[in-house]
Amino acid sequence: MPELPEVESLAAFLRENAIGRAIARVDVVAISCLKTYDPPITALSGLSITDVTRYGKFLDLDVDGLHLIVHLSRAGWLRWKDKLPAAPPRPGKGPLAMRVHLDDESGFDLTEAGTQKRLAVYVVRDPQEVPGIRTLGPDPLREEFDAGTLAKILDGRRTQIKGVLRDQSVIAGIGNAYSDEVLHAAKMSPYKLAATVTGEEVATLYEAIITTLGDAVERSKGLAAKDLKGEKKSGLRVHGRAGEKCPVCGDTIREVSFADRALQYCPTCQTGGKPLADRRMSRLLK
């Protein structure tokens, strides 16, 4: 799933390549991806892209005051092309959900792999009209997010820290992969209750959040959209690496599987050498 660093990098790529260009037309291939109807998506035709920003995991293209907002969900992606086919694509069973043509024949495809079609596109007059944006928590890359902000978020919260980091209404932009990376950097168990995090641990966790996300964004700077997925995968130290050696201590990275996702962690670095039981809401094995 594209998370904060990838969406930030996609926004930077589009600022470099799309600002100043007018939208020639939009081909909606999978009508299920379009979540709004007023204004209609046809209202974008002839308008120019004036800015590209990010809200959590949402990508926002300002099109002369209208906003084309994209949430790539778990399996979506943006694929830039310097020259798009002129003929409209045919609806079918392929991954293409939407194609945005610009006035110089360049543009981008929004694609989604798999059968769970969750990619979402909105055309709105104000980004706050999108429910997922309206309810976002603070963004960890904004200046106002500091260790004090994090301490207030965790205070009294009887929720596992992994869940807190992934909750978009609590902190915007961190998903399954980077929450694993942050907790590994902070040497913290994913099952630790947020309310039990000490003042010293808050400072460590805050530094891990800022460093992990900041480094990921920095590594992606200047990359083409097509190269961002590979950069993300190569930069992850524990997520998706179950069975491999921890790059810090050499222990074997373990995994806990759930119905629709999995987390990875290092027992030596994060749980005092004890493996976590591989079942939902498990506690440390005794």
CSV table of N, CA and C in Angstrom, one decimal, residues 1-2 29-35 70-79 92-99 108-121 229:
chain,number,residue,atom,x,y,z
A,1,MET,N,0.8,-1.2,0.0
A,1,MET,CA,0.0,0.0,0.0
A,1,MET,C,0.9,1.3,0.0
A,2,PRO,N,0.6,2.2,-0.9
A,2,PRO,CA,1.4,3.5,-0.9
A,2,PRO,C,1.0,4.2,0.4
A,29,VAL,N,-12.6,4.3,-16.5
A,29,VAL,CA,-12.7,2.9,-17.0
A,29,VAL,C,-13.5,2.0,-16.0
A,30,ALA,N,-13.2,2.2,-14.7
A,30,ALA,CA,-13.9,1.5,-13.7
A,30,ALA,C,-14.7,2.5,-12.9
A,31,ILE,N,-16.0,2.6,-13.2
A,31,ILE,CA,-16.9,3.6,-12.6
A,31,ILE,C,-16.9,3.5,-11.1
A,32,SER,N,-16.6,2.3,-10.5
A,32,SER,CA,-16.6,2.1,-9.1
A,32,SER,C,-15.6,3.0,-8.3
A,33,CYS,N,-14.5,3.4,-9.0
A,33,CYS,CA,-13.5,4.2,-8.4
A,33,CYS,C,-13.9,5.6,-8.1
A,34,LEU,N,-14.9,6.1,-8.9
A,34,LEU,CA,-15.4,7.5,-8.8
A,34,LEU,C,-16.4,7.6,-7.7
A,35,LYS,N,-16.1,8.4,-6.6
A,35,LYS,CA,-16.9,8.5,-5.5
A,35,LYS,C,-17.8,9.7,-5.4
A,70,VAL,N,-7.1,11.7,-5.0
A,70,VAL,CA,-7.0,10.2,-5.3
A,70,VAL,C,-6.5,9.6,-4.0
A,71,HIS,N,-7.1,8.4,-3.6
A,71,HIS,CA,-6.6,7.6,-2.6
A,71,HIS,C,-6.3,6.2,-3.2
A,72,LEU,N,-5.1,5.8,-3.2
A,72,LEU,CA,-4.6,4.6,-3.9
A,72,LEU,C,-5.0,3.3,-3.2
A,73,SER,N,-5.4,3.4,-1.9
A,73,SER,CA,-5.7,2.3,-1.1
A,73,SER,C,-4.6,1.2,-1.1
A,74,ARG,N,-4.9,0.0,-1.0
A,74,ARG,CA,-3.9,-1.0,-0.8
A,74,ARG,C,-3.2,-1.4,-2.1
A,75,ALA,N,-3.9,-1.5,-3.2
A,75,ALA,CA,-3.2,-2.0,-4.4
A,75,ALA,C,-3.3,-1.1,-5.6
A,76,GLY,N,-3.5,0.2,-5.3
A,76,GLY,CA,-3.6,1.2,-6.4
A,76,GLY,C,-2.2,1.8,-6.7
A,77,TRP,N,-2.1,2.3,-7.9
A,77,TRP,CA,-0.8,3.0,-8.2
A,77,TRP,C,-1.1,4.1,-9.3
A,78,LEU,N,-0.2,5.0,-9.4
A,78,LEU,CA,-0.2,6.0,-10.4
A,78,LEU,C,0.9,5.8,-11.4
A,79,ARG,N,0.6,5.6,-12.7
A,79,ARG,CA,1.6,5.3,-13.7
A,79,ARG,C,1.6,6.4,-14.7
A,92,GLY,N,-12.8,-3.3,-19.0
A,92,GLY,CA,-12.6,-4.7,-19.0
A,92,GLY,C,-12.2,-5.2,-17.6
A,93,LYS,N,-11.5,-6.3,-17.6
A,93,LYS,CA,-11.1,-6.9,-16.3
A,93,LYS,C,-9.7,-6.5,-15.9
A,94,GLY,N,-9.0,-5.7,-16.7
A,94,GLY,CA,-7.6,-5.3,-16.4
A,94,GLY,C,-7.5,-4.3,-15.2
A,95,PRO,N,-6.3,-3.9,-14.8
A,95,PRO,CA,-6.1,-3.1,-13.7
A,95,PRO,C,-6.4,-1.6,-13.9
A,96,LEU,N,-6.6,-1.2,-15.1
A,96,LEU,CA,-6.8,0.3,-15.4
A,96,LEU,C,-8.2,0.7,-14.8
A,97,ALA,N,-8.1,1.8,-14.0
A,97,ALA,CA,-9.3,2.3,-13.4
A,97,ALA,C,-9.7,3.7,-14.0
A,98,MET,N,-8.7,4.5,-14.3
A,98,MET,CA,-8.9,5.8,-14.8
A,98,MET,C,-7.7,6.3,-15.6
A,99,ARG,N,-7.9,7.1,-16.6
A,99,ARG,CA,-6.8,7.7,-17.4
A,99,ARG,C,-7.0,9.2,-17.5
A,108,PHE,N,-1.5,10.3,-16.9
A,108,PHE,CA,-1.2,9.2,-16.0
A,108,PHE,C,-2.4,8.3,-16.0
A,109,ASP,N,-2.1,7.0,-15.7
A,109,ASP,CA,-3.1,6.0,-15.4
A,109,ASP,C,-3.2,5.8,-13.9
A,110,LEU,N,-4.4,5.6,-13.5
A,110,LEU,CA,-4.6,5.1,-12.1
A,110,LEU,C,-5.0,3.6,-12.2
A,111,THR,N,-4.2,2.7,-11.7
A,111,THR,CA,-4.4,1.3,-11.8
A,111,THR,C,-4.6,0.7,-10.4
A,112,GLU,N,-5.3,-0.5,-10.4
A,112,GLU,CA,-5.5,-1.2,-9.2
A,112,GLU,C,-5.4,-2.7,-9.4
A,113,ALA,N,-4.5,-3.4,-8.8
A,113,ALA,CA,-4.3,-4.8,-8.9
A,113,ALA,C,-5.3,-5.5,-8.0
A,114,GLY,N,-5.6,-6.8,-8.3
A,114,GLY,CA,-6.4,-7.6,-7.4
A,114,GLY,C,-7.9,-7.5,-7.6
A,115,THR,N,-8.6,-8.1,-6.7
A,115,THR,CA,-10.1,-8.1,-6.9
A,115,THR,C,-10.8,-7.2,-5.9
A,116,GLN,N,-10.1,-6.7,-4.9
A,116,GLN,CA,-10.7,-5.8,-3.9
A,116,GLN,C,-10.5,-4.4,-4.4
A,117,LYS,N,-11.5,-3.9,-5.1
A,117,LYS,CA,-11.4,-2.6,-5.8
A,117,LYS,C,-11.7,-1.5,-4.8
A,118,ARG,N,-10.7,-0.9,-4.2
A,118,ARG,CA,-10.9,0.2,-3.2
A,118,ARG,C,-10.3,1.5,-3.6
A,119,LEU,N,-9.6,1.6,-4.7
A,119,LEU,CA,-9.1,2.9,-5.2
A,119,LEU,C,-10.2,3.9,-5.3
A,120,ALA,N,-10.0,5.1,-4.8
A,120,ALA,CA,-11.1,6.1,-4.7
A,120,ALA,C,-10.6,7.4,-5.3
A,121,VAL,N,-11.5,8.0,-6.2
A,121,VAL,CA,-11.2,9.2,-6.8
A,121,VAL,C,-12.4,10.2,-6.5
A,229,LYS,N,7.9,2.2,-6.1
A,229,LYS,CA,7.6,1.0,-5.4
A,229,LYS,C,8.9,0.2,-5.1
